[in-house]
Amino acid sequence: MTLEWIFYFAAAIAFVASVKVVTGENAIHALLYLVVSLLAVAMCFYLLGAPFAAGLEVIVYAGAILVLFVFAVMMFDLQGDRQPAVFQQSWSATWLGPVALTFTLAILLTYILLNGTFDKGIEPGIVGAKQVGIALYGPYLLAVEIASFLLLAGLIAGYHFAKYSTQGEHR
Amino acid sequence: MTALTLLPFFPLFSFLVLIVLSKRLSWHIATAVALTGIGLSFIASIVVIQSLNVSASSGEGLTQSLWTWFMLGEHEVRFAFYVDQLTAVMIAVVSGVGFLIHGFAAAYMRDDENYSRFMAYMNLFICAMLLLVLAENLVLLYLGWEGVGLCSFLLIGFWYKDPDNAIAARKAFIVTRIGDTLLALGLFYLFMETNTLNIQEILAQQQTSPLSDEAAWWIALLLLGGAVGKSAQLPLHTWLPDAMAGPTPVSALIHAATMVTAGVYLIARMQGVYLLAPEILNLVAWVGCLTLLIAGIAALAQEDIKRVLAYSTMSQIGYMMLGLGAGANVAAVTHLMTHAFFKALLFLGAGAIILAVHHQQNIFKMGGLLKRMPLISILFLIGIAALIAFPGTSGFVSKEAIIAELWQSKTAGPVFWWLAVVGAFITSVYSFRLVFITFFGPYRAEHELLPQRHGLIVLPLVILALLALGGGYIPTHLEQVFSAPVASQHGPAWLHTVAIIAPLLGIGVAYLLYFPKTESSPAVPGTSSVYRFSHNGLGFDSTYNALVVKPFVWLANINRKDVIDLLVQLISWNTFTWHSAMKAAQSGRLRWYAATLGLGTALLLLGVIL
Amino acid sequence: MIDIAITHVFLISALLFCVGFIGVLARRNTLFMLMSLEVMLNAVGLAFVGAGSLWQQADGQIMFILILTLAAAEVAIGLALLIRMQHQRHNVDVDGLSKLRG
């Protein structure tokens, strides 16, 4: 039973950290909360019997992507909301609409999930890196290729957009 | 028959040269090209006529097929020419008189900046007219018919920078278009009934299996409609006086050699059909008769020298129609030929006068020209003499021949004879009114006369004057084409005398009314309401304006927002409305898009649940 | 490894997703929108991994890896655009981009 409780506990941490990310004022703080959230989800992955995914979550997500965030924020001074006064709206005007919409969505999702036929529990067992690797380079080879193209496109686009233009801005 | 093949293409070729090279050509070269085109045509037509006279004395024509134009169902429409004695007269007149007019025009239009364009149109005009008369089938005839209409439009509106000229050109085009439409309908009907549009086949069919009475009646009527439009007869005659807006040689060409004679030619050509519908033949006679009287009366009150001549043309064409209606075909076509001579002479003479008096056309601002330009005046007088059928002139030969046949004709009769004689009387009155006011009395123009030196002005006039005098005696052999004159025996003996005396009487009346009694007495236009009415062409223009033009314009105005257009607009309205609705969604606010996405998902889920 | 009703995993996933979604909708700061997107992607990843465990198959984790790839590419481009935006407009307000509407 302990492990179950650890799972729920990690999920709670992920939720709280995510909320702090979404509502945060300071970009660096928010990023650190995001790291926490990711690590908590990695914990969940591990407990769900997916150690490989948990490792990737920590290494790639928290390790690489979030570091990219941190570097970008620090080097290019993308600090928090420093908006002019005219843009400032009241708390309710900012949050009421999105929360209402999302709440509707959440209720619908919950309704569907609770009325679903998922009577089966998760079987205790581990899907290891070996299994994942075999599947990845077997039936999913095409998907891997496509993903590589996506990364290449991301690379080129990132390089192009972020390049400092010496001939003035193209508007 | 190379000559026959090339006959209408000489002017076409020179037209192409002139229109392509246009302003790059000097006056000399352009003149040479234009005159060569027509001249070669004239020589070719002489050759053709010679061979026609040699080869066929029986009345058979020559056919020259060039190529198959298109297939009309199973019927071949050929691009082919047919020449018989009627065509022979026409091609000789068109190319011969056309050549002389071109010569005159070269001098008359010498200083115009668009000289080449003018000569090009003139050449095309001749080409179209030659195609019209040479056509072996009615489709080709229609091509020439439309070509003539186009060229008249181009030439009447030649000085298009003056809006009045453009309006006159448009009027000529639209009014003749009414006739053209009727002609086209006639051709459709004819094809439906006879299954061919070959003229000779149609005429031959009438011998063996003639058209039904009703079909003949309708076809003849529709063809008459076409002829009436082109030949400026009642009720489609209103374009002709306005057509004087064009340069004078154009008027000469339209009136003498081409265009207005097309209608007469058509009826003469389709005589075989008309004989099946005597009522329509009678109608032809009535149209001619009324036109000649109305035009004569209108001519009595004109002040513009060219308008007088225009109305006289209408009235002379009226004589031709009357002759055709009465069955005096030979005389009518002969009159067509002699009329071409003397009317070309009159118009070119008028052109020479107009040039001399600084483009003044009002006869009340001329006067006393006999002493100042005697040569031109005498040539003009010869033309007038032929016009009123003065004994000894060509006009006398042909017009008296028409009048002589009226009395005994089945489709005409004594009434027509009397009207024709009255018409001859009126002709002579207005002709000599013109002569007395223009050539006698004091000189009333503001400027001195311009000297006339150019040989190209005088030479065509002299040749035409000789033709106007003796042209009636040119042998034509028209009797090979037409059946024998209806009345072999003539009516009472006094008829001939009266017909000869009537024009002479007219001269006397004109002398009493219009001759300037003293050297200084001013000639003034009339002011009475009758005079004004007559001056305005007996109110035909205003009547048509009120009855046709105004309602049409009114209708066009209220339908400015086209009813049919609304349907089309509905499509654009539909698209536009949807576009507006969609545009509202395209706010450019990223978060709004995301929210819409969320809402869509929610709705989708709701759909799944329900 | 553990015995949890799969429904619970999905509910947690949905909850995280909704939190991220709220962030995307509510925040005008593009940087925070990107972070919220990460949260959402992560939530979806959780759902996939949970489903993979349910059937004891590798497919769920493979889907997660693909999502990871997507996230990496997205972050690279998103941050590049963000840098460009900061450079040109001196703020990262997403509503300011509505000038680009057609």
Short mmCIF file of N, CA, C and O in Angstrom, two decimals, chain C:
data_model
loop_
_atom_site.label_atom_id
_atom_site.label_comp_id
_atom_site.label_asym_id
_atom_site.label_seq_id
_atom_site.Cartn_x
_atom_site.Cartn_y
_atom_site.Cartn_z
N MET C 1 3.87 -2.87 -10.90
CA MET C 1 4.58 -2.54 -9.68
C MET C 1 3.62 -2.14 -8.58
O MET C 1 3.73 -2.59 -7.45
N ILE C 2 2.65 -1.26 -8.99
CA ILE C 2 1.64 -0.87 -8.00
C ILE C 2 0.28 -1.20 -8.55
O ILE C 2 0.09 -1.39 -9.76
N ASP C 3 -0.65 -1.22 -7.67
CA ASP C 3 -2.01 -1.59 -8.07
C ASP C 3 -2.92 -0.41 -7.91
O ASP C 3 -3.46 -0.15 -6.85
N ILE C 4 -3.11 0.34 -8.99
CA ILE C 4 -3.97 1.53 -8.95
C ILE C 4 -5.00 1.40 -10.07
O ILE C 4 -4.69 0.88 -11.15
N ALA C 5 -6.23 1.85 -9.80
CA ALA C 5 -7.22 1.87 -10.86
C ALA C 5 -6.76 2.83 -11.94
O ALA C 5 -6.33 3.94 -11.65
N ILE C 6 -6.83 2.37 -13.18
CA ILE C 6 -6.34 3.19 -14.29
C ILE C 6 -7.08 4.51 -14.37
O ILE C 6 -6.56 5.53 -14.79
N THR C 7 -8.36 4.47 -13.92
CA THR C 7 -9.17 5.69 -13.93
C THR C 7 -8.50 6.80 -13.14
O THR C 7 -8.52 7.96 -13.54
N HIS C 8 -7.89 6.43 -12.06
CA HIS C 8 -7.23 7.45 -11.24
C HIS C 8 -6.08 8.10 -12.01
O HIS C 8 -5.90 9.32 -11.95
N VAL C 9 -5.33 7.28 -12.69
CA VAL C 9 -4.22 7.82 -13.50
C VAL C 9 -4.76 8.81 -14.52
O VAL C 9 -4.24 9.92 -14.69
N PHE C 10 -5.82 8.39 -15.19
CA PHE C 10 -6.39 9.28 -16.21
C PHE C 10 -6.92 10.56 -15.60
O PHE C 10 -6.78 11.65 -16.18
N LEU C 11 -7.53 10.44 -14.41
CA LEU C 11 -8.06 11.64 -13.76
C LEU C 11 -6.95 12.61 -13.41
O LEU C 11 -7.06 13.81 -13.62
N ILE C 12 -5.86 12.07 -12.89
CA ILE C 12 -4.71 12.92 -12.58
C ILE C 12 -4.20 13.59 -13.85
O ILE C 12 -3.93 14.79 -13.90
N SER C 13 -4.13 12.79 -14.89
CA SER C 13 -3.68 13.32 -16.18
C SER C 13 -4.60 14.44 -16.64
O SER C 13 -4.14 15.51 -17.07
N ALA C 14 -5.92 14.21 -16.55
CA ALA C 14 -6.88 15.22 -16.98
C ALA C 14 -6.73 16.48 -16.15
O ALA C 14 -6.80 17.60 -16.67
N LEU C 15 -6.52 16.29 -14.88
CA LEU C 15 -6.39 17.43 -13.99
C LEU C 15 -5.17 18.28 -14.39
O LEU C 15 -5.27 19.52 -14.55
N LEU C 16 -4.04 17.63 -14.60
CA LEU C 16 -2.83 18.35 -15.02
C LEU C 16 -3.05 19.05 -16.36
O LEU C 16 -2.65 20.20 -16.55
N PHE C 17 -3.71 18.35 -17.23
CA PHE C 17 -3.99 18.92 -18.55
C PHE C 17 -4.80 20.21 -18.42
O PHE C 17 -4.51 21.21 -19.07
N CYS C 18 -5.84 20.14 -17.56
CA CYS C 18 -6.70 21.31 -17.40
C CYS C 18 -5.94 22.48 -16.79
O CYS C 18 -6.14 23.63 -17.18
N VAL C 19 -5.07 22.16 -15.85
CA VAL C 19 -4.27 23.24 -15.26
C VAL C 19 -3.44 23.91 -16.35
O VAL C 19 -3.40 25.15 -16.47
N GLY C 20 -2.80 23.10 -17.16
CA GLY C 20 -2.00 23.66 -18.26
C GLY C 20 -2.86 24.46 -19.22
O GLY C 20 -2.47 25.54 -19.68
N PHE C 21 -4.04 23.95 -19.49
CA PHE C 21 -4.93 24.63 -20.43
C PHE C 21 -5.34 26.00 -19.91
O PHE C 21 -5.39 26.98 -20.65
N ILE C 22 -5.67 26.03 -18.62
CA ILE C 22 -6.01 27.31 -18.00
C ILE C 22 -4.86 28.29 -18.20
O ILE C 22 -5.05 29.45 -18.56
N GLY C 23 -3.64 27.77 -17.98
CA GLY C 23 -2.47 28.65 -18.16
C GLY C 23 -2.38 29.19 -19.56
O GLY C 23 -2.16 30.39 -19.77
N VAL C 24 -2.58 28.33 -20.55
CA VAL C 24 -2.49 28.78 -21.94
C VAL C 24 -3.53 29.86 -22.21
O VAL C 24 -3.26 30.87 -22.85
N LEU C 25 -4.75 29.64 -21.70
CA LEU C 25 -5.81 30.59 -21.98
C LEU C 25 -5.62 31.89 -21.21
O LEU C 25 -5.92 32.97 -21.72
N ALA C 26 -5.17 31.80 -19.99
CA ALA C 26 -5.21 32.98 -19.13
C ALA C 26 -3.97 33.85 -19.26
O ALA C 26 -4.06 35.06 -19.13
N ARG C 27 -2.83 33.25 -19.47
CA ARG C 27 -1.60 34.05 -19.45
C ARG C 27 -1.41 34.76 -20.77
O ARG C 27 -1.62 34.19 -21.83
N ARG C 28 -0.98 36.04 -20.63
CA ARG C 28 -0.66 36.77 -21.85
C ARG C 28 0.82 36.69 -22.16
O ARG C 28 1.24 36.93 -23.29
N ASN C 29 1.59 36.37 -21.14
CA ASN C 29 3.03 36.25 -21.33
C ASN C 29 3.33 34.98 -22.10
O ASN C 29 2.99 33.88 -21.67
N THR C 30 3.95 35.13 -23.23
CA THR C 30 4.15 33.98 -24.11
C THR C 30 5.05 32.92 -23.46
O THR C 30 4.86 31.72 -23.68
N LEU C 31 5.98 33.37 -22.66
CA LEU C 31 6.85 32.41 -21.97
C LEU C 31 6.05 31.49 -21.08
O LEU C 31 6.23 30.26 -21.09
N PHE C 32 5.10 32.07 -20.35
CA PHE C 32 4.26 31.25 -19.48
C PHE C 32 3.32 30.36 -20.27
O PHE C 32 2.99 29.25 -19.86
N MET C 33 2.92 30.86 -21.43
CA MET C 33 2.09 30.00 -22.28
C MET C 33 2.87 28.77 -22.70
O MET C 33 2.34 27.65 -22.73
N LEU C 34 4.13 28.98 -23.04
CA LEU C 34 4.97 27.84 -23.44
C LEU C 34 5.11 26.85 -22.30
O LEU C 34 5.01 25.63 -22.50
N MET C 35 5.32 27.38 -21.09
CA MET C 35 5.47 26.49 -19.93
C MET C 35 4.18 25.73 -19.67
O MET C 35 4.21 24.52 -19.36
N SER C 36 3.06 26.42 -19.84
CA SER C 36 1.77 25.75 -19.64
C SER C 36 1.60 24.63 -20.66
O SER C 36 1.05 23.56 -20.36
N LEU C 37 2.08 24.90 -21.86
CA LEU C 37 2.01 23.87 -22.89
C LEU C 37 2.81 22.63 -22.48
O LEU C 37 2.37 21.50 -22.71
N GLU C 38 3.97 22.90 -21.86
CA GLU C 38 4.78 21.78 -21.38
C GLU C 38 4.00 20.96 -20.37
O GLU C 38 4.02 19.71 -20.41
N VAL C 39 3.32 21.65 -19.50
CA VAL C 39 2.51 20.94 -18.51
C VAL C 39 1.47 20.07 -19.18
O VAL C 39 1.25 18.90 -18.84
N MET C 40 0.82 20.63 -20.20
CA MET C 40 -0.22 19.88 -20.91
C MET C 40 0.38 18.65 -21.59
O MET C 40 -0.17 17.55 -21.53
N LEU C 41 1.50 18.85 -22.27
CA LEU C 41 2.14 17.73 -22.95
C LEU C 41 2.51 16.63 -21.96
O LEU C 41 2.34 15.44 -22.22
N ASN C 42 2.99 17.07 -20.85
CA ASN C 42 3.37 16.15 -19.79
C ASN C 42 2.19 15.32 -19.30
O ASN C 42 2.28 14.11 -19.11
N ALA C 43 1.06 16.02 -19.17
CA ALA C 43 -0.15 15.34 -18.72
C ALA C 43 -0.55 14.26 -19.71
O ALA C 43 -0.90 13.13 -19.34
N VAL C 44 -0.46 14.60 -20.98
CA VAL C 44 -0.81 13.61 -22.00
C VAL C 44 0.17 12.43 -21.93
O VAL C 44 -0.23 11.26 -22.04
N GLY C 45 1.43 12.76 -21.71
CA GLY C 45 2.44 11.71 -21.58
C GLY C 45 2.09 10.76 -20.44
O GLY C 45 2.19 9.53 -20.58
N LEU C 46 1.63 11.33 -19.36
CA LEU C 46 1.24 10.50 -18.21
C LEU C 46 0.13 9.54 -18.58
O LEU C 46 0.15 8.36 -18.25
N ALA C 47 -0.86 10.07 -19.34
CA ALA C 47 -1.96 9.21 -19.76
C ALA C 47 -1.46 8.06 -20.62
O ALA C 47 -1.88 6.91 -20.46
N PHE C 48 -0.53 8.36 -21.53
CA PHE C 48 -0.01 7.31 -22.41
C PHE C 48 0.75 6.25 -21.61
O PHE C 48 0.56 5.04 -21.81
N VAL C 49 1.60 6.72 -20.72
CA VAL C 49 2.39 5.76 -19.95
C VAL C 49 1.49 4.89 -19.08
O VAL C 49 1.67 3.66 -18.98
N GLY C 50 0.43 5.54 -18.52
CA GLY C 50 -0.51 4.77 -17.72
C GLY C 50 -1.18 3.70 -18.55
O GLY C 50 -1.29 2.54 -18.15
N ALA C 51 -1.61 4.07 -19.76
CA ALA C 51 -2.27 3.11 -20.64
C ALA C 51 -1.31 1.98 -21.02
O ALA C 51 -1.70 0.81 -21.09
N GLY C 52 -0.02 2.36 -21.24
CA GLY C 52 0.98 1.35 -21.57
C GLY C 52 1.12 0.33 -20.45
O GLY C 52 1.22 -0.88 -20.69
N SER C 53 1.13 0.84 -19.20
CA SER C 53 1.25 -0.07 -18.08
C SER C 53 0.04 -0.97 -17.95
O SER C 53 0.15 -2.13 -17.57
N LEU C 54 -1.10 -0.41 -18.28
CA LEU C 54 -2.34 -1.19 -18.17
C LEU C 54 -2.24 -2.47 -18.98
O LEU C 54 -2.62 -3.54 -18.55
N TRP C 55 -1.72 -2.33 -20.20
CA TRP C 55 -1.63 -3.49 -21.09
C TRP C 55 -0.26 -4.15 -21.04
O TRP C 55 -0.04 -5.12 -21.76
N GLN C 56 0.62 -3.59 -20.25
CA GLN C 56 1.98 -4.12 -20.19
C GLN C 56 2.63 -4.16 -21.58
O GLN C 56 3.24 -5.14 -21.98
N GLN C 57 2.42 -3.06 -22.32
CA GLN C 57 3.02 -2.96 -23.66
C GLN C 57 3.94 -1.76 -23.73
O GLN C 57 3.80 -0.80 -22.96
N ALA C 58 4.87 -1.78 -24.69
CA ALA C 58 5.84 -0.68 -24.82
C ALA C 58 5.25 0.53 -25.56
O ALA C 58 5.81 1.61 -25.51
N ASP C 59 4.12 0.34 -26.23
CA ASP C 59 3.58 1.39 -27.11
C ASP C 59 3.34 2.70 -26.37
O ASP C 59 3.58 3.78 -26.89
N GLY C 60 2.85 2.61 -25.15
CA GLY C 60 2.59 3.82 -24.37
C GLY C 60 3.85 4.64 -24.19
O GLY C 60 3.85 5.86 -24.42
N GLN C 61 4.92 3.97 -23.85
CA GLN C 61 6.18 4.70 -23.65
C GLN C 61 6.71 5.27 -24.96
O GLN C 61 7.30 6.35 -25.00
N ILE C 62 6.48 4.52 -26.04
CA ILE C 62 6.93 5.04 -27.35
C ILE C 62 6.19 6.33 -27.68
O ILE C 62 6.78 7.31 -28.14
N MET C 63 4.88 6.33 -27.38
CA MET C 63 4.11 7.56 -27.61
C MET C 63 4.69 8.69 -26.78
O MET C 63 4.80 9.82 -27.22
N PHE C 64 5.07 8.36 -25.56
CA PHE C 64 5.64 9.39 -24.70
C PHE C 64 6.94 9.93 -25.30
O PHE C 64 7.20 11.14 -25.30
N ILE C 65 7.73 9.01 -25.85
CA ILE C 65 9.00 9.45 -26.47
C ILE C 65 8.72 10.39 -27.64
O ILE C 65 9.37 11.41 -27.82
N LEU C 66 7.69 10.04 -28.41
CA LEU C 66 7.34 10.91 -29.53
C LEU C 66 6.90 12.28 -29.02
O LEU C 66 7.24 13.32 -29.59
N ILE C 67 6.12 12.28 -27.95
CA ILE C 67 5.69 13.55 -27.36
C ILE C 67 6.90 14.35 -26.90
O ILE C 67 6.97 15.57 -27.09
N LEU C 68 7.84 13.64 -26.36
CA LEU C 68 9.08 14.28 -25.90
C LEU C 68 9.79 14.97 -27.07
O LEU C 68 10.22 16.13 -26.98
N THR C 69 9.86 14.25 -28.18
CA THR C 69 10.48 14.83 -29.39
C THR C 69 9.75 16.09 -29.82
O THR C 69 10.35 17.12 -30.11
N LEU C 70 8.42 15.94 -29.85
CA LEU C 70 7.58 17.08 -30.22
C LEU C 70 7.85 18.26 -29.31
O LEU C 70 8.02 19.40 -29.76
N ALA C 71 7.91 17.97 -28.01
CA ALA C 71 8.12 19.05 -27.04
C ALA C 71 9.46 19.72 -27.28
O ALA C 71 9.57 20.94 -27.24
N ALA C 72 10.48 18.90 -27.57
CA ALA C 72 11.80 19.48 -27.80
C ALA C 72 11.77 20.42 -29.00
O ALA C 72 12.23 21.57 -28.93
N ALA C 73 11.18 19.95 -30.11
CA ALA C 73 11.12 20.78 -31.31
C ALA C 73 10.31 22.04 -31.04
O ALA C 73 10.69 23.15 -31.43
N GLU C 74 9.20 21.87 -30.35
CA GLU C 74 8.30 23.00 -30.08
C GLU C 74 9.00 24.04 -29.24
O GLU C 74 8.91 25.24 -29.49
N VAL C 75 9.71 23.57 -28.23
CA VAL C 75 10.40 24.52 -27.35
C VAL C 75 11.50 25.24 -28.11
O VAL C 75 11.67 26.47 -27.97
N ALA C 76 12.21 24.52 -28.97
CA ALA C 76 13.27 25.17 -29.72
C ALA C 76 12.70 26.30 -30.57
O ALA C 76 13.17 27.45 -30.53
N ILE C 77 11.64 26.01 -31.33
CA ILE C 77 11.05 27.03 -32.20
C ILE C 77 10.38 28.12 -31.37
O ILE C 77 10.53 29.31 -31.64
N GLY C 78 9.63 27.68 -30.33
CA GLY C 78 8.91 28.65 -29.50
C GLY C 78 9.85 29.64 -28.86
O GLY C 78 9.62 30.86 -28.92
N LEU C 79 10.95 29.15 -28.31
CA LEU C 79 11.88 30.06 -27.66
C LEU C 79 12.57 30.96 -28.69
O LEU C 79 12.80 32.15 -28.43
N ALA C 80 12.86 30.41 -29.88
CA ALA C 80 13.46 31.25 -30.92
C ALA C 80 12.53 32.40 -31.28
O ALA C 80 12.95 33.55 -31.39
N LEU C 81 11.26 32.05 -31.45
CA LEU C 81 10.28 33.09 -31.77
C LEU C 81 10.18 34.10 -30.64
O LEU C 81 10.04 35.31 -30.86
N LEU C 82 10.26 33.57 -29.43
CA LEU C 82 10.15 34.44 -28.26
C LEU C 82 11.31 35.44 -28.24
O LEU C 82 11.12 36.64 -27.98
N ILE C 83 12.48 34.94 -28.55
CA ILE C 83 13.66 35.82 -28.58
C ILE C 83 13.48 36.89 -29.65
O ILE C 83 13.74 38.07 -29.43
N ARG C 84 12.99 36.45 -30.77
CA ARG C 84 12.76 37.40 -31.86
C ARG C 84 11.75 38.46 -31.45
O ARG C 84 11.89 39.66 -31.73
N MET C 85 10.73 38.01 -30.78
CA MET C 85 9.66 38.91 -30.32
C MET C 85 10.20 39.94 -29.33
O MET C 85 9.92 41.14 -29.44
N GLN C 86 10.95 39.43 -28.42
CA GLN C 86 11.56 40.32 -27.41
C GLN C 86 12.45 41.35 -28.10
O GLN C 86 12.44 42.52 -27.76
N HIS C 87 13.17 40.89 -29.10
CA HIS C 87 14.09 41.75 -29.81
C HIS C 87 13.35 42.88 -30.52
O HIS C 87 13.75 44.03 -30.50
N GLN C 88 12.24 42.52 -31.16
CA GLN C 88 11.52 43.50 -31.98
C GLN C 88 10.59 44.37 -31.16
O GLN C 88 10.47 45.56 -31.40
N ARG C 89 9.86 43.78 -30.23
CA ARG C 89 8.77 44.50 -29.58
C ARG C 89 9.09 44.87 -28.14
O ARG C 89 8.32 45.58 -27.52
N HIS C 90 10.18 44.32 -27.63
CA HIS C 90 10.59 44.61 -26.26
C HIS C 90 9.57 44.17 -25.23
O HIS C 90 9.54 44.67 -24.12
N ASN C 91 8.67 43.29 -25.62
CA ASN C 91 7.86 42.58 -24.63
C ASN C 91 7.47 41.23 -25.23
O ASN C 91 7.73 40.98 -26.41
N VAL C 92 6.86 40.38 -24.41
CA VAL C 92 6.48 39.06 -24.94
C VAL C 92 4.99 38.85 -24.79
O VAL C 92 4.51 37.76 -24.55
N ASP C 93 4.25 39.96 -24.94
CA ASP C 93 2.79 39.89 -24.82
C ASP C 93 2.19 39.29 -26.08
O ASP C 93 2.35 39.81 -27.19
N VAL C 94 1.49 38.20 -25.94
CA VAL C 94 0.98 37.50 -27.11
C VAL C 94 -0.13 38.27 -27.81
O VAL C 94 -0.30 38.19 -29.01
N ASP C 95 -0.88 39.07 -27.02
CA ASP C 95 -1.97 39.83 -27.64
C ASP C 95 -1.44 40.90 -28.59
O ASP C 95 -2.14 41.34 -29.50
N GLY C 96 -0.21 41.31 -28.32
CA GLY C 96 0.39 42.31 -29.21
C GLY C 96 0.57 41.78 -30.62
O GLY C 96 0.71 42.53 -31.58
N LEU C 97 0.55 40.46 -30.76
CA LEU C 97 0.74 39.85 -32.08
C LEU C 97 -0.52 39.87 -32.92
O LEU C 97 -0.50 39.46 -34.08
N SER C 98 -1.63 40.32 -32.31
CA SER C 98 -2.89 40.29 -33.08
C SER C 98 -2.83 41.25 -34.26
O SER C 98 -3.70 41.22 -35.11
N LYS C 99 -1.82 42.10 -34.31
CA LYS C 99 -1.63 42.96 -35.48
C LYS C 99 -1.39 42.14 -36.75
O LYS C 99 -1.54 42.64 -37.86
N LEU C 100 -0.99 40.90 -36.55
CA LEU C 100 -0.66 40.06 -37.69
C LEU C 100 -1.89 39.48 -38.36
O LEU C 100 -1.78 38.75 -39.33
N ARG C 101 -3.08 39.82 -37.84
CA ARG C 101 -4.29 39.18 -38.40
C ARG C 101 -4.49 39.62 -39.86
O ARG C 101 -4.08 40.68 -40.29
N GLY C 102 -5.15 38.72 -40.54
CA GLY C 102 -5.32 38.97 -41.96
C GLY C 102 -6.36 40.01 -42.25
O GLY C 102 -7.18 40.31 -41.44
#
